[in-house]
Amino acid sequence: MTGTRAEAVSPAIDVFPSSTIGPVSPNIFSGFLEHLGRCIYGGILPSTPTTFPYTPRKPCPEDQFTATPESLLTPEGFRADVLEVLRDELRVPLVRWPGGNFVSSYNWKDGIGPKAERNRRPELAWGGEESNEFGTDEFIAWCRVARIEPYIVFNMGTGTLEDALHWLEYCNGTGDTYYANLRRKHTGRDEPYGVKYWGLGNEVWGEWQVGQQTASAYATKARQWAHAIRLVDPNVILVACGETGINHWDGVVLDELVDKVEMHSIHLYTGFGPRDRSQTEREYGRTVYGPDAADYSIEVCKGLINKARFAKNVRKPIKIAFDEYGVWDETVGTPENGLEQFYNFADALAMASWLNVFVRYADVVDIACIAQSVNVISPLITSPTGLFRQTIYWPLYLFSRYMRDGVAVNLSVASPTFSGETLPRWISSAKGLPNDLDASAVLYTDSDTKARSLRVAVVNRSETQSYDVPLRVAFETVGAEVEAHELWHADVKARNGWGIENEVSVKSKTEKWTSLWTFREHSFTLLVLSLS
């Protein structure tokens, strides 16, 4: 038994289309590429004997290696199958690079110029060596083919302000200056890259980070960097390095930088952290209710942002960049296996709840980057000759397809609650017992026909209990039919994999509208309701 429920509560969902939260930013469907495991080498670029299977510092024997065929590559040399899924299916709008922990010892100058002349370096964050075959020019080229906005993170560990200014000049410089001209020499084109989004370091607060700093030291340094960066390019969007949104670090950094940045980052993973893993019956609850921690983190961070803005009389809005999130069991996805974690159905439900959180906070969350986009704790797993979509792919696909470009609206959810163990454990003390039913809603208006529809995403997180739920839409008339997309499997431990690529997938159908909807146990349902 994983937890008891307050069964006296009658479940119900009331949606208020006229009570808007804010437009859903397309950037909440963003991705993340780090030089880690097979994310770049074997995910974005073709596999080599040193990248498949992933065994750090131990190349695959030549007689056991299968090369990625030319037919699977774009003319630029990128994996076409990965690119097509990210660009055409998930429609990823923005990707963060090059890290992650990796960036804190990364010298961007090692990754430009003729590949044969690039410096090979020890990789300090995750172990092994970095070939620098994939650098700034390759990242931008990949972004252009993928129709993705680049988001680059500065090295605030071993990097200097001068390094950062040179990198910015290389990417965005338009004058007759050294690094702008060096870019022209390398690319053969005059136009700048025009990188708009820049992060001021990665997890500088962490003891695992190369160049860890205190909050006050980082804030002072980042303020100086922000000033200088804008002298090179005043139009950049700067993201401050936050922690979890609720820590001392977040408050100190926001108080100092609120007038110098446009966004504050939050990093959080669910399924992560110490617990008694022999209690396998508790793992489901630990997994699926975990995203409630993100809800609380955003709520607190929003207050810290406003406190800092009011203190400095900052009128511009400061948004949240939740630029690392996801489901990660650190004992499964490890540095030794390149953080390759094979997800089960429960993880997919957690992913759906993550996305519900971002929609509900559409007024303040502008960016959310799943960590990561391919192979590394990712919705996609590749081999040298193909890929499969993990269970967590499907909530991302449905949200990106149906919740994008809508306006988030308020809803009220009455639900039985879960009293079992969550991860992190403080969720119930901070927010009360988590609901079994987790939901978000957007109002969508077709730009051509002006037809309106309401999209409602509902996760029934109860492992064993289905619910018949009154679904009421305030002050609107719902059409006769509803489009229903359901993700469900009898086994919460079911996985996709080689040979069972579609063991977990979405089932879609059109049904007659009824205001009483059955949400099966451990299921994710996305409903599209036409409004007259």
mmCIF file of C-alpha atoms in Angstrom, residues 17 90 98 166 427 481:
data_model
loop_
_atom_site.group_PDB
_atom_site.id
_atom_site.type_symbol
_atom_site.label_atom_id
_atom_site.label_comp_id
_atom_site.label_asym_id
_atom_site.label_seq_id
_atom_site.Cartn_x
_atom_site.Cartn_y
_atom_site.Cartn_z
ATOM 1 C CA PRO A 17 -12.151 30.273 -19.203
ATOM 2 C CA LEU A 90 8.018 18.069 -30.123
ATOM 3 C CA PRO A 98 26.763 23.690 -23.390
ATOM 4 C CA HIS A 166 34.956 37.554 -26.484
ATOM 5 C CA ILE A 427 5.818 18.624 0.090
ATOM 6 C CA GLU A 481 -18.054 16.143 -29.176
#
